[in-house]
mmCIF file of C-alpha atoms in Angstrom:
data_model
loop_
_atom_site.group_PDB
_atom_site.id
_atom_site.type_symbol
_atom_site.label_atom_id
_atom_site.label_comp_id
_atom_site.label_asym_id
_atom_site.label_seq_id
_atom_site.Cartn_x
_atom_site.Cartn_y
_atom_site.Cartn_z
ATOM 1 C CA MET Q 1 0.620 -23.768 5.577
ATOM 2 C CA LYS Q 2 0.890 -20.915 3.122
ATOM 3 C CA ILE Q 3 -2.132 -19.904 1.060
ATOM 4 C CA SER Q 4 -1.803 -18.334 -2.402
ATOM 5 C CA LEU Q 5 -3.570 -14.972 -2.577
ATOM 6 C CA GLY Q 6 -2.761 -13.993 -6.163
ATOM 7 C CA ALA Q 7 -0.983 -11.017 -7.713
ATOM 8 C CA LYS Q 8 -2.132 -8.368 -5.264
ATOM 9 C CA THR Q 9 -0.604 -5.387 -3.466
ATOM 10 C CA LEU Q 10 -0.590 -7.106 -0.091
ATOM 11 C CA ALA Q 11 2.861 -6.148 1.204
ATOM 12 C CA GLN Q 12 2.984 -4.548 4.647
ATOM 13 C CA PRO Q 13 3.595 -2.283 6.474
ATOM 14 C CA ALA Q 14 2.720 0.672 4.222
ATOM 15 C CA PRO Q 15 3.043 4.313 5.294
ATOM 16 C CA VAL Q 16 0.274 6.887 5.478
ATOM 17 C CA TRP Q 17 1.723 10.075 4.078
ATOM 18 C CA ALA Q 18 0.099 13.314 3.014
ATOM 19 C CA VAL Q 19 1.590 14.381 -0.309
ATOM 20 C CA GLY Q 20 1.491 18.157 -0.513
ATOM 21 C CA ALA Q 21 1.590 20.180 -3.721
ATOM 22 C CA PHE Q 22 0.278 23.449 -5.055
ATOM 23 C CA ASP Q 23 -2.275 22.790 -7.760
ATOM 24 C CA VAL Q 24 -1.997 24.314 -11.234
ATOM 25 C CA ASN Q 25 -3.786 27.418 -9.932
ATOM 26 C CA GLY Q 26 -1.470 27.744 -6.951
ATOM 27 C CA LYS Q 27 -3.951 26.450 -4.365
ATOM 28 C CA PRO Q 28 -2.406 24.244 -1.641
ATOM 29 C CA ASN Q 29 -3.586 20.651 -1.779
ATOM 30 C CA ALA Q 30 -2.701 17.362 -0.117
ATOM 31 C CA MET Q 31 -3.645 13.751 -0.727
ATOM 32 C CA ILE Q 32 -2.910 10.545 1.137
ATOM 33 C CA ALA Q 33 -0.493 8.018 -0.323
ATOM 34 C CA ALA Q 34 0.291 4.565 1.047
ATOM 35 C CA TRP Q 35 2.443 3.702 -1.966
ATOM 36 C CA GLY Q 36 5.572 5.505 -0.863
ATOM 37 C CA GLY Q 37 8.977 4.967 0.696
ATOM 38 C CA ILE Q 38 12.603 5.962 0.835
ATOM 39 C CA CYS Q 39 14.341 4.909 -2.366
ATOM 40 C CA SER Q 40 17.952 6.099 -2.139
ATOM 41 C CA SER Q 41 20.341 7.052 0.631
ATOM 42 C CA ASP Q 42 22.590 9.349 -1.451
ATOM 43 C CA PRO Q 43 21.212 11.557 -2.797
ATOM 44 C CA ALA Q 44 18.550 11.132 -0.119
ATOM 45 C CA SER Q 45 15.378 10.403 -2.070
ATOM 46 C CA VAL Q 46 11.803 9.427 -1.390
ATOM 47 C CA TYR Q 47 9.030 8.356 -3.764
ATOM 48 C CA VAL Q 48 5.280 8.375 -3.921
ATOM 49 C CA SER Q 49 3.267 6.626 -6.628
ATOM 50 C CA LEU Q 50 0.439 8.748 -7.971
ATOM 51 C CA ARG Q 51 -2.295 8.173 -10.534
ATOM 52 C CA PRO Q 52 -2.090 10.695 -13.380
ATOM 53 C CA SER Q 53 -5.787 11.475 -12.927
ATOM 54 C CA ARG Q 54 -5.163 12.830 -9.443
ATOM 55 C CA HIS Q 55 -5.326 16.546 -8.820
ATOM 56 C CA THR Q 56 -2.093 16.300 -6.843
ATOM 57 C CA TYR Q 57 -0.229 14.682 -9.742
ATOM 58 C CA ALA Q 58 -0.861 17.667 -12.023
ATOM 59 C CA GLY Q 59 0.387 19.990 -9.316
ATOM 60 C CA VAL Q 60 3.563 18.002 -8.736
ATOM 61 C CA MET Q 61 4.311 18.019 -12.483
ATOM 62 C CA GLU Q 62 3.534 21.733 -12.809
ATOM 63 C CA HIS Q 63 5.741 22.835 -9.944
ATOM 64 C CA GLY Q 64 8.365 20.061 -9.874
ATOM 65 C CA ALA Q 65 8.114 19.740 -6.126
ATOM 66 C CA PHE Q 66 6.165 18.020 -3.383
ATOM 67 C CA THR Q 67 6.264 17.436 0.330
ATOM 68 C CA VAL Q 68 5.558 14.359 2.442
ATOM 69 C CA SER Q 69 3.853 15.082 5.761
ATOM 70 C CA VAL Q 70 3.938 11.991 7.988
ATOM 71 C CA CYS Q 71 0.432 11.430 9.366
ATOM 72 C CA PRO Q 72 0.325 10.918 13.129
ATOM 73 C CA ALA Q 73 -2.171 8.549 14.774
ATOM 74 C CA GLU Q 74 -3.822 11.398 16.675
ATOM 75 C CA LEU Q 75 -4.886 13.055 13.396
ATOM 76 C CA ALA Q 76 -6.081 9.887 11.669
ATOM 77 C CA ALA Q 77 -9.534 11.195 10.775
ATOM 78 C CA GLU Q 78 -8.081 14.283 9.134
ATOM 79 C CA ALA Q 79 -5.520 12.180 7.260
ATOM 80 C CA ASP Q 80 -8.149 9.713 6.081
ATOM 81 C CA TYR Q 81 -10.284 12.556 4.732
ATOM 82 C CA LEU Q 82 -7.345 13.779 2.646
ATOM 83 C CA GLY Q 83 -7.569 10.459 0.788
ATOM 84 C CA MET Q 84 -11.338 10.438 0.350
ATOM 85 C CA VAL Q 85 -12.049 13.552 -1.675
ATOM 86 C CA SER Q 86 -10.378 15.353 -4.553
ATOM 87 C CA GLY Q 87 -8.754 18.746 -4.300
ATOM 88 C CA LYS Q 88 -10.458 19.502 -7.625
ATOM 89 C CA LYS Q 89 -13.743 19.880 -5.770
ATOM 90 C CA GLU Q 90 -12.874 20.557 -2.159
ATOM 91 C CA ASP Q 91 -10.468 22.686 -0.182
ATOM 92 C CA LYS Q 92 -9.278 19.850 2.044
ATOM 93 C CA PHE Q 93 -7.336 22.152 4.339
ATOM 94 C CA ALA Q 94 -10.412 24.298 4.998
ATOM 95 C CA ALA Q 95 -12.634 21.257 5.548
ATOM 96 C CA THR Q 96 -10.353 19.667 8.144
ATOM 97 C CA GLY Q 97 -8.964 22.790 9.752
ATOM 98 C CA LEU Q 98 -5.435 21.664 8.890
ATOM 99 C CA THR Q 99 -2.980 24.438 8.016
ATOM 100 C CA PRO Q 100 -1.126 24.593 4.685
ATOM 101 C CA VAL Q 101 2.400 25.882 5.302
ATOM 102 C CA THR Q 102 4.535 26.871 2.326
ATOM 103 C CA SER Q 103 7.933 25.195 2.405
ATOM 104 C CA ASP Q 104 10.888 27.547 2.670
ATOM 105 C CA VAL Q 105 13.016 25.316 0.396
ATOM 106 C CA VAL Q 106 10.705 23.879 -2.300
ATOM 107 C CA ASN Q 107 7.644 25.196 -4.120
ATOM 108 C CA ALA Q 108 5.086 23.065 -2.264
ATOM 109 C CA PRO Q 109 2.949 23.222 0.876
ATOM 110 C CA TYR Q 110 2.979 20.840 3.830
ATOM 111 C CA VAL Q 111 0.571 20.090 6.670
ATOM 112 C CA GLY Q 112 1.564 22.292 9.583
ATOM 113 C CA GLU Q 113 -0.019 20.093 12.257
ATOM 114 C CA PHE Q 114 1.807 16.936 11.136
ATOM 115 C CA PRO Q 115 5.032 16.394 13.099
ATOM 116 C CA LEU Q 116 7.502 15.254 10.440
ATOM 117 C CA ILE Q 117 7.905 16.772 6.960
ATOM 118 C CA ILE Q 118 10.060 15.760 3.997
ATOM 119 C CA GLU Q 119 10.527 18.504 1.394
ATOM 120 C CA CYS Q 120 11.425 17.344 -2.117
ATOM 121 C CA GLU Q 121 12.215 18.431 -5.621
ATOM 122 C CA LEU Q 122 10.877 16.056 -8.254
ATOM 123 C CA SER Q 123 13.905 14.301 -9.760
ATOM 124 C CA ASP Q 124 12.617 11.258 -11.675
ATOM 125 C CA THR Q 125 9.412 9.605 -12.784
ATOM 126 C CA LEU Q 126 8.776 6.007 -13.809
ATOM 127 C CA GLU Q 127 5.523 4.943 -15.413
ATOM 128 C CA LEU Q 128 4.260 1.693 -13.911
ATOM 129 C CA GLY Q 129 0.820 0.846 -15.241
ATOM 130 C CA ILE Q 130 -1.855 2.962 -13.581
ATOM 131 C CA HIS Q 131 0.630 4.663 -11.264
ATOM 132 C CA ILE Q 132 3.512 7.011 -11.933
ATOM 133 C CA LEU Q 133 6.339 6.515 -9.475
ATOM 134 C CA CYS Q 134 7.505 10.040 -8.590
ATOM 135 C CA VAL Q 135 10.950 10.323 -7.026
ATOM 136 C CA GLY Q 136 11.740 13.358 -4.941
ATOM 137 C CA ARG Q 137 15.230 14.436 -4.032
ATOM 138 C CA ILE Q 138 15.050 15.394 -0.368
ATOM 139 C CA VAL Q 139 16.038 19.027 0.153
ATOM 140 C CA ASP Q 140 15.239 19.206 3.853
ATOM 141 C CA VAL Q 141 13.456 17.337 6.630
ATOM 142 C CA LYS Q 142 11.655 19.227 9.372
ATOM 143 C CA CYS Q 143 10.435 17.793 12.653
ATOM 144 C CA ASP Q 144 8.633 19.195 15.666
ATOM 145 C CA GLU Q 145 11.285 19.975 18.264
ATOM 146 C CA ASP Q 146 9.482 18.033 20.997
ATOM 147 C CA LYS Q 147 9.446 14.882 18.852
ATOM 148 C CA LEU Q 148 13.202 14.501 18.453
ATOM 149 C CA VAL Q 149 15.660 12.124 20.115
ATOM 150 C CA ASP Q 150 18.962 13.827 21.001
ATOM 151 C CA GLY Q 151 17.831 16.876 19.055
ATOM 152 C CA LYS Q 152 18.416 15.215 15.686
ATOM 153 C CA HIS Q 153 16.476 11.970 15.127
ATOM 154 C CA PRO Q 154 12.686 11.864 14.685
ATOM 155 C CA ASP Q 155 11.309 9.779 17.578
ATOM 156 C CA MET Q 156 8.893 7.161 16.297
ATOM 157 C CA GLU Q 157 7.478 6.703 19.791
ATOM 158 C CA LYS Q 158 6.435 10.350 19.954
ATOM 159 C CA ILE Q 159 5.465 10.839 16.312
ATOM 160 C CA LEU Q 160 3.387 7.626 16.295
ATOM 161 C CA PRO Q 161 3.044 7.512 12.497
ATOM 162 C CA MET Q 162 -0.019 5.844 11.049
ATOM 163 C CA ILE Q 163 0.562 2.480 9.413
ATOM 164 C CA PHE Q 164 -1.628 1.117 6.617
ATOM 165 C CA SER Q 165 -2.506 -2.525 6.132
ATOM 166 C CA PRO Q 166 -3.416 -3.178 2.472
ATOM 167 C CA GLY Q 167 -6.082 -5.837 2.036
ATOM 168 C CA THR Q 168 -7.999 -5.041 5.226
ATOM 169 C CA ARG Q 169 -7.499 -1.318 4.430
ATOM 170 C CA SER Q 170 -7.107 -0.545 8.123
ATOM 171 C CA TYR Q 171 -4.850 1.825 10.026
ATOM 172 C CA TYR Q 172 -2.628 0.936 12.945
ATOM 173 C CA THR Q 173 -0.346 2.832 15.239
ATOM 174 C CA VAL Q 174 3.187 1.901 16.309
ATOM 175 C CA GLY Q 175 3.638 -0.480 19.226
ATOM 176 C CA GLU Q 176 6.566 -1.431 21.416
ATOM 177 C CA LYS Q 177 10.197 -1.016 20.538
ATOM 178 C CA ILE Q 178 11.718 -4.358 19.593
ATOM 179 C CA GLY Q 179 15.350 -3.281 19.721
ATOM 180 C CA GLN Q 180 18.203 -1.691 17.818
ATOM 181 C CA GLY Q 181 18.993 -2.442 14.200
ATOM 182 C CA PHE Q 182 22.452 -3.854 13.473
ATOM 183 C CA SER Q 183 22.542 -5.136 17.061
ATOM 184 C CA LEU Q 184 19.863 -7.788 17.652
ATOM 185 C CA GLY Q 185 21.424 -10.020 15.006
ATOM 186 C CA LYS Q 186 24.845 -10.159 16.677
ATOM 187 C CA LYS Q 187 23.870 -13.404 18.395
ATOM 188 C CA TYR Q 188 24.220 -15.141 15.034
ATOM 189 C CA MET Q 189 27.630 -13.651 14.180
ATOM 190 C CA LYS Q 190 30.511 -16.087 14.205
ATOM 191 C CA MET D 1 8.341 24.600 16.460
ATOM 192 C CA LYS D 2 9.833 22.674 13.568
ATOM 193 C CA ILE D 3 13.565 22.043 13.454
ATOM 194 C CA SER D 4 15.450 21.636 10.159
ATOM 195 C CA LEU D 5 17.336 18.324 10.023
ATOM 196 C CA GLY D 6 18.849 18.558 6.544
ATOM 197 C CA ALA D 7 18.586 16.387 3.439
ATOM 198 C CA LYS D 8 18.370 13.008 5.147
ATOM 199 C CA THR D 9 16.390 9.795 4.732
ATOM 200 C CA LEU D 10 14.251 10.408 7.817
ATOM 201 C CA ALA D 11 10.807 9.444 6.497
ATOM 202 C CA GLN D 12 8.886 6.908 8.565
ATOM 203 C CA PRO D 13 7.559 4.249 8.916
ATOM 204 C CA ALA D 14 9.855 2.048 6.806
ATOM 205 C CA PRO D 15 9.337 -1.692 6.319
ATOM 206 C CA VAL D 16 11.740 -4.462 7.291
ATOM 207 C CA TRP D 17 11.708 -6.897 4.419
ATOM 208 C CA ALA D 18 13.951 -9.818 3.563
ATOM 209 C CA VAL D 19 14.764 -9.666 -0.152
ATOM 210 C CA GLY D 20 15.335 -13.208 -1.390
ATOM 211 C CA ALA D 21 17.301 -14.143 -4.491
ATOM 212 C CA PHE D 22 19.470 -16.968 -5.738
ATOM 213 C CA ASP D 23 23.033 -15.774 -6.115
ATOM 214 C CA VAL D 24 24.959 -16.139 -9.362
ATOM 215 C CA ASN D 25 25.951 -19.666 -8.287
ATOM 216 C CA GLY D 26 22.385 -20.653 -7.462
ATOM 217 C CA LYS D 27 22.777 -20.434 -3.689
ATOM 218 C CA PRO D 28 19.744 -19.026 -1.841
ATOM 219 C CA ASN D 29 20.408 -15.695 -0.179
ATOM 220 C CA ALA D 30 18.426 -12.988 1.573
ATOM 221 C CA MET D 31 19.176 -9.468 2.753
ATOM 222 C CA ILE D 32 17.195 -6.920 4.705
ATOM 223 C CA ALA D 33 15.822 -3.857 2.966
ATOM 224 C CA ALA D 34 14.062 -0.924 4.607
ATOM 225 C CA TRP D 35 13.977 1.051 1.362
ATOM 226 C CA GLY D 36 10.959 -0.710 -0.155
ATOM 227 C CA GLY D 37 7.247 -0.328 -0.798
ATOM 228 C CA ILE D 38 4.351 -0.948 -3.080
ATOM 229 C CA CYS D 39 4.669 1.214 -6.191
ATOM 230 C CA SER D 40 1.734 0.359 -8.464
ATOM 231 C CA SER D 41 -1.709 -1.152 -8.032
ATOM 232 C CA ASP D 42 -2.093 -2.461 -11.587
ATOM 233 C CA PRO D 43 0.020 -4.302 -12.480
ATOM 234 C CA ALA D 44 0.577 -4.972 -8.797
ATOM 235 C CA SER D 45 4.208 -3.988 -8.221
ATOM 236 C CA VAL D 46 6.621 -3.632 -5.358
ATOM 237 C CA TYR D 47 10.115 -2.174 -5.230
ATOM 238 C CA VAL D 48 13.250 -2.512 -3.182
ATOM 239 C CA SER D 49 16.272 -0.234 -3.542
ATOM 240 C CA LEU D 50 19.561 -2.132 -3.581
ATOM 241 C CA ARG D 51 23.195 -1.079 -3.773
ATOM 242 C CA PRO D 52 24.920 -2.586 -6.821
ATOM 243 C CA SER D 53 27.737 -3.824 -4.571
ATOM 244 C CA ARG D 54 25.341 -6.115 -2.712
ATOM 245 C CA HIS D 55 25.496 -9.846 -3.275
ATOM 246 C CA THR D 56 21.707 -9.879 -3.559
ATOM 247 C CA TYR D 57 21.719 -7.285 -6.344
ATOM 248 C CA ALA D 58 23.838 -9.485 -8.620
ATOM 249 C CA GLY D 59 21.486 -12.390 -7.992
ATOM 250 C CA VAL D 60 18.386 -10.363 -8.776
ATOM 251 C CA MET D 61 19.943 -9.161 -12.048
ATOM 252 C CA GLU D 62 21.115 -12.664 -12.982
ATOM 253 C CA HIS D 63 17.788 -14.368 -12.414
ATOM 254 C CA GLY D 64 15.353 -11.484 -13.027
ATOM 255 C CA ALA D 65 13.361 -12.342 -9.947
ATOM 256 C CA PHE D 66 13.187 -11.728 -6.213
ATOM 257 C CA THR D 67 10.905 -12.290 -3.271
ATOM 258 C CA VAL D 68 9.957 -10.105 -0.342
ATOM 259 C CA SER D 69 9.491 -11.956 2.943
ATOM 260 C CA VAL D 70 7.835 -9.706 5.522
ATOM 261 C CA CYS D 71 9.829 -9.924 8.763
ATOM 262 C CA PRO D 72 7.693 -10.600 11.830
ATOM 263 C CA ALA D 73 8.530 -9.103 15.246
ATOM 264 C CA GLU D 74 9.052 -12.542 16.768
ATOM 265 C CA LEU D 75 11.971 -13.222 14.390
ATOM 266 C CA ALA D 76 13.618 -9.809 14.735
ATOM 267 C CA ALA D 77 17.067 -11.124 15.646
ATOM 268 C CA GLU D 78 17.145 -13.416 12.621
ATOM 269 C CA ALA D 79 15.939 -10.602 10.378
ATOM 270 C CA ASP D 80 18.510 -8.167 11.734
ATOM 271 C CA TYR D 81 21.287 -10.666 11.098
ATOM 272 C CA LEU D 82 20.237 -10.892 7.431
ATOM 273 C CA GLY D 83 21.160 -7.210 7.173
ATOM 274 C CA MET D 84 24.464 -7.430 9.030
ATOM 275 C CA VAL D 85 26.534 -9.845 6.937
ATOM 276 C CA SER D 86 27.016 -10.504 3.235
ATOM 277 C CA GLY D 87 25.899 -13.653 1.474
ATOM 278 C CA LYS D 88 29.254 -13.518 -0.305
ATOM 279 C CA LYS D 89 30.892 -14.770 2.876
ATOM 280 C CA GLU D 90 28.163 -16.419 4.913
ATOM 281 C CA ASP D 91 25.272 -18.807 4.397
ATOM 282 C CA LYS D 92 22.758 -16.672 6.262
ATOM 283 C CA PHE D 93 20.076 -19.344 6.184
ATOM 284 C CA ALA D 94 22.405 -21.897 7.797
ATOM 285 C CA ALA D 95 23.593 -19.407 10.416
ATOM 286 C CA THR D 96 20.092 -18.451 11.561
ATOM 287 C CA GLY D 97 18.317 -21.774 11.036
ATOM 288 C CA LEU D 98 15.871 -20.071 8.683
ATOM 289 C CA THR D 99 14.648 -22.180 5.766
ATOM 290 C CA PRO D 100 15.083 -21.149 2.131
ATOM 291 C CA VAL D 101 11.998 -22.196 0.172
ATOM 292 C CA THR D 102 12.085 -22.021 -3.626
ATOM 293 C CA SER D 103 9.120 -20.111 -5.017
ATOM 294 C CA ASP D 104 6.809 -22.122 -7.228
ATOM 295 C CA VAL D 105 6.175 -19.121 -9.492
ATOM 296 C CA VAL D 106 9.444 -17.180 -9.789
ATOM 297 C CA ASN D 107 13.108 -18.186 -9.792
ATOM 298 C CA ALA D 108 13.911 -16.989 -6.282
ATOM 299 C CA PRO D 109 13.831 -18.272 -2.706
ATOM 300 C CA TYR D 110 11.885 -16.928 0.246
ATOM 301 C CA VAL D 111 12.122 -17.313 4.012
ATOM 302 C CA GLY D 112 9.869 -20.203 4.993
ATOM 303 C CA GLU D 113 9.376 -19.067 8.603
ATOM 304 C CA PHE D 114 8.232 -15.554 7.645
ATOM 305 C CA PRO D 115 4.435 -15.300 7.430
ATOM 306 C CA LEU D 116 3.849 -13.163 4.328
ATOM 307 C CA ILE D 117 5.688 -13.515 1.011
ATOM 308 C CA ILE D 118 5.547 -11.431 -2.169
ATOM 309 C CA GLU D 119 6.937 -13.208 -5.248
ATOM 310 C CA CYS D 120 8.126 -10.948 -8.085
ATOM 311 C CA GLU D 121 9.619 -10.836 -11.526
ATOM 312 C CA LEU D 122 11.993 -7.920 -12.017
ATOM 313 C CA SER D 123 10.228 -5.505 -14.372
ATOM 314 C CA ASP D 124 12.072 -2.165 -14.163
ATOM 315 C CA THR D 125 15.141 -0.578 -12.669
ATOM 316 C CA LEU D 126 15.902 3.081 -11.991
ATOM 317 C CA GLU D 127 19.344 4.250 -10.995
ATOM 318 C CA LEU D 128 19.193 6.740 -8.151
ATOM 319 C CA GLY D 129 22.652 7.609 -6.907
ATOM 320 C CA ILE D 130 24.078 4.829 -4.746
ATOM 321 C CA HIS D 131 20.906 2.756 -4.937
ATOM 322 C CA ILE D 132 19.180 1.029 -7.830
ATOM 323 C CA LEU D 133 15.432 1.037 -7.444
ATOM 324 C CA CYS D 134 14.320 -2.459 -8.503
ATOM 325 C CA VAL D 135 10.653 -2.860 -9.394
ATOM 326 C CA GLY D 136 9.104 -6.295 -9.192
ATOM 327 C CA ARG D 137 5.855 -7.233 -10.841
ATOM 328 C CA ILE D 138 3.983 -9.279 -8.245
ATOM 329 C CA VAL D 139 3.229 -12.778 -9.526
ATOM 330 C CA ASP D 140 1.773 -14.163 -6.312
ATOM 331 C CA VAL D 141 1.430 -13.404 -2.615
ATOM 332 C CA LYS D 142 1.489 -16.204 -0.073
ATOM 333 C CA CYS D 143 0.430 -15.963 3.562
ATOM 334 C CA ASP D 144 0.301 -18.377 6.458
ATOM 335 C CA GLU D 145 -3.271 -19.632 6.651
ATOM 336 C CA ASP D 146 -3.569 -18.823 10.361
ATOM 337 C CA LYS D 147 -2.632 -15.190 9.713
ATOM 338 C CA LEU D 148 -5.475 -14.312 7.356
ATOM 339 C CA VAL D 149 -8.666 -12.322 7.916
ATOM 340 C CA ASP D 150 -11.683 -13.877 6.150
ATOM 341 C CA GLY D 151 -9.321 -16.292 4.425
ATOM 342 C CA LYS D 152 -8.033 -13.618 2.024
ATOM 343 C CA HIS D 153 -6.466 -10.592 3.716
ATOM 344 C CA PRO D 154 -3.147 -10.735 5.592
ATOM 345 C CA ASP D 155 -3.894 -9.783 9.214
ATOM 346 C CA MET D 156 -1.461 -7.139 10.429
ATOM 347 C CA GLU D 157 -2.387 -7.916 14.032
ATOM 348 C CA LYS D 158 -1.261 -11.528 13.647
ATOM 349 C CA ILE D 159 1.676 -10.971 11.304
ATOM 350 C CA LEU D 160 3.046 -8.139 13.470
ATOM 351 C CA PRO D 161 5.501 -6.912 10.821
ATOM 352 C CA MET D 162 8.657 -5.199 12.003
ATOM 353 C CA ILE D 163 8.803 -1.445 11.439
ATOM 354 C CA PHE D 164 12.057 0.481 10.997
ATOM 355 C CA SER D 165 12.685 3.984 12.238
ATOM 356 C CA PRO D 166 15.464 5.622 10.183
ATOM 357 C CA GLY D 167 17.619 8.013 12.203
ATOM 358 C CA THR D 168 17.411 6.095 15.480
ATOM 359 C CA ARG D 169 17.844 2.861 13.462
ATOM 360 C CA SER D 170 15.462 1.039 15.796
ATOM 361 C CA TYR D 171 12.759 -1.553 15.218
ATOM 362 C CA TYR D 172 9.195 -1.376 16.430
ATOM 363 C CA THR D 173 6.205 -3.650 16.272
ATOM 364 C CA VAL D 174 2.633 -2.730 15.335
ATOM 365 C CA GLY D 175 0.352 -1.326 18.003
ATOM 366 C CA GLU D 176 -3.376 -0.789 18.265
ATOM 367 C CA LYS D 177 -5.776 -0.562 15.374
ATOM 368 C CA ILE D 178 -6.797 3.051 14.804
ATOM 369 C CA GLY D 179 -9.695 2.352 12.473
ATOM 370 C CA GLN D 180 -10.753 1.710 8.898
ATOM 371 C CA GLY D 181 -9.385 3.590 5.938
ATOM 372 C CA PHE D 182 -11.912 5.497 3.809
ATOM 373 C CA SER D 183 -14.171 5.627 6.879
ATOM 374 C CA LEU D 184 -12.620 7.693 9.671
ATOM 375 C CA GLY D 185 -12.583 10.747 7.430
ATOM 376 C CA LYS D 186 -16.329 10.731 6.761
ATOM 377 C CA LYS D 187 -16.860 13.172 9.607
ATOM 378 C CA TYR D 188 -15.385 15.876 7.384
ATOM 379 C CA MET D 189 -17.506 15.054 4.328
ATOM 380 C CA LYS D 190 -20.119 17.644 3.407
#
């Protein structure tokens, strides 16, 4: 039997991404976002929803660019910290020992220790209540060489991205491979 | 060393959600979307990006409503099929044996066998190249009673939502719990 839970943000899975931006003074900063996803295939685009009060939001607007660093399970404590304090008060890179790396294609920093990076130019914004949906046109994707399949596809089994469960507010890692998309369903084709 | 992969949609993890809508003739239909996510906390909102050529897109525009049914690992073949054929030609519910259930709060169907449902009224659209980002204001969330924590939070460990890895186009399930959000990072707090 299904139970009604009300109008809440209880969809899952949600990602755990570090959104990187230079702040208005040029200092590298990163915050955690679980409200994010790919939003167009062509031009390849990704979004993160940010609150205007966030230090990162001002930086993204100032510089018109941001990065998404996919948080791996092995650096969960560092990632979680990036979502607990504000870059207004703390240098989150210094506190965690993570390394801010300036993108070579957009005016934003990413987290050097995180295995998969999406580098974006801000292309659109959409105001949705307390969040601003910020769309980034993907300029490049960078992945650690040892975490690729066939030298070109990021390997989820090696990256082991963190997964967020809204509601319980807990983090999970990736489990077993179920199978290939556009293949499992063939059993139902006429 | 990081390798440049180009401007591609290689962010991860991505969800595997069945987007439910009545078509323009009132027939229940569902398609799979991996380009989706929560996009605002208040009002609680979720988005899916759809191609205008999709049968589901016309239904969402006609009725101003859609549902998101979170695909569980145990029904991966059924879910995959929903992304392989068009509702223009096939009755995907009949083919898979899945049950279309009409929402009691919005004018759209959901997948009865899937454990977690988000029911939405279309609130905004944003054209982004070949995809239209469709924002739904969440009207209600429904979850199978036996898949709740404390009677109110969807339990990721019991729902076991499918996870999509763009690039390799493969599906994964959820693995071990890493820990609690807003807790693991305390070790870095001053």
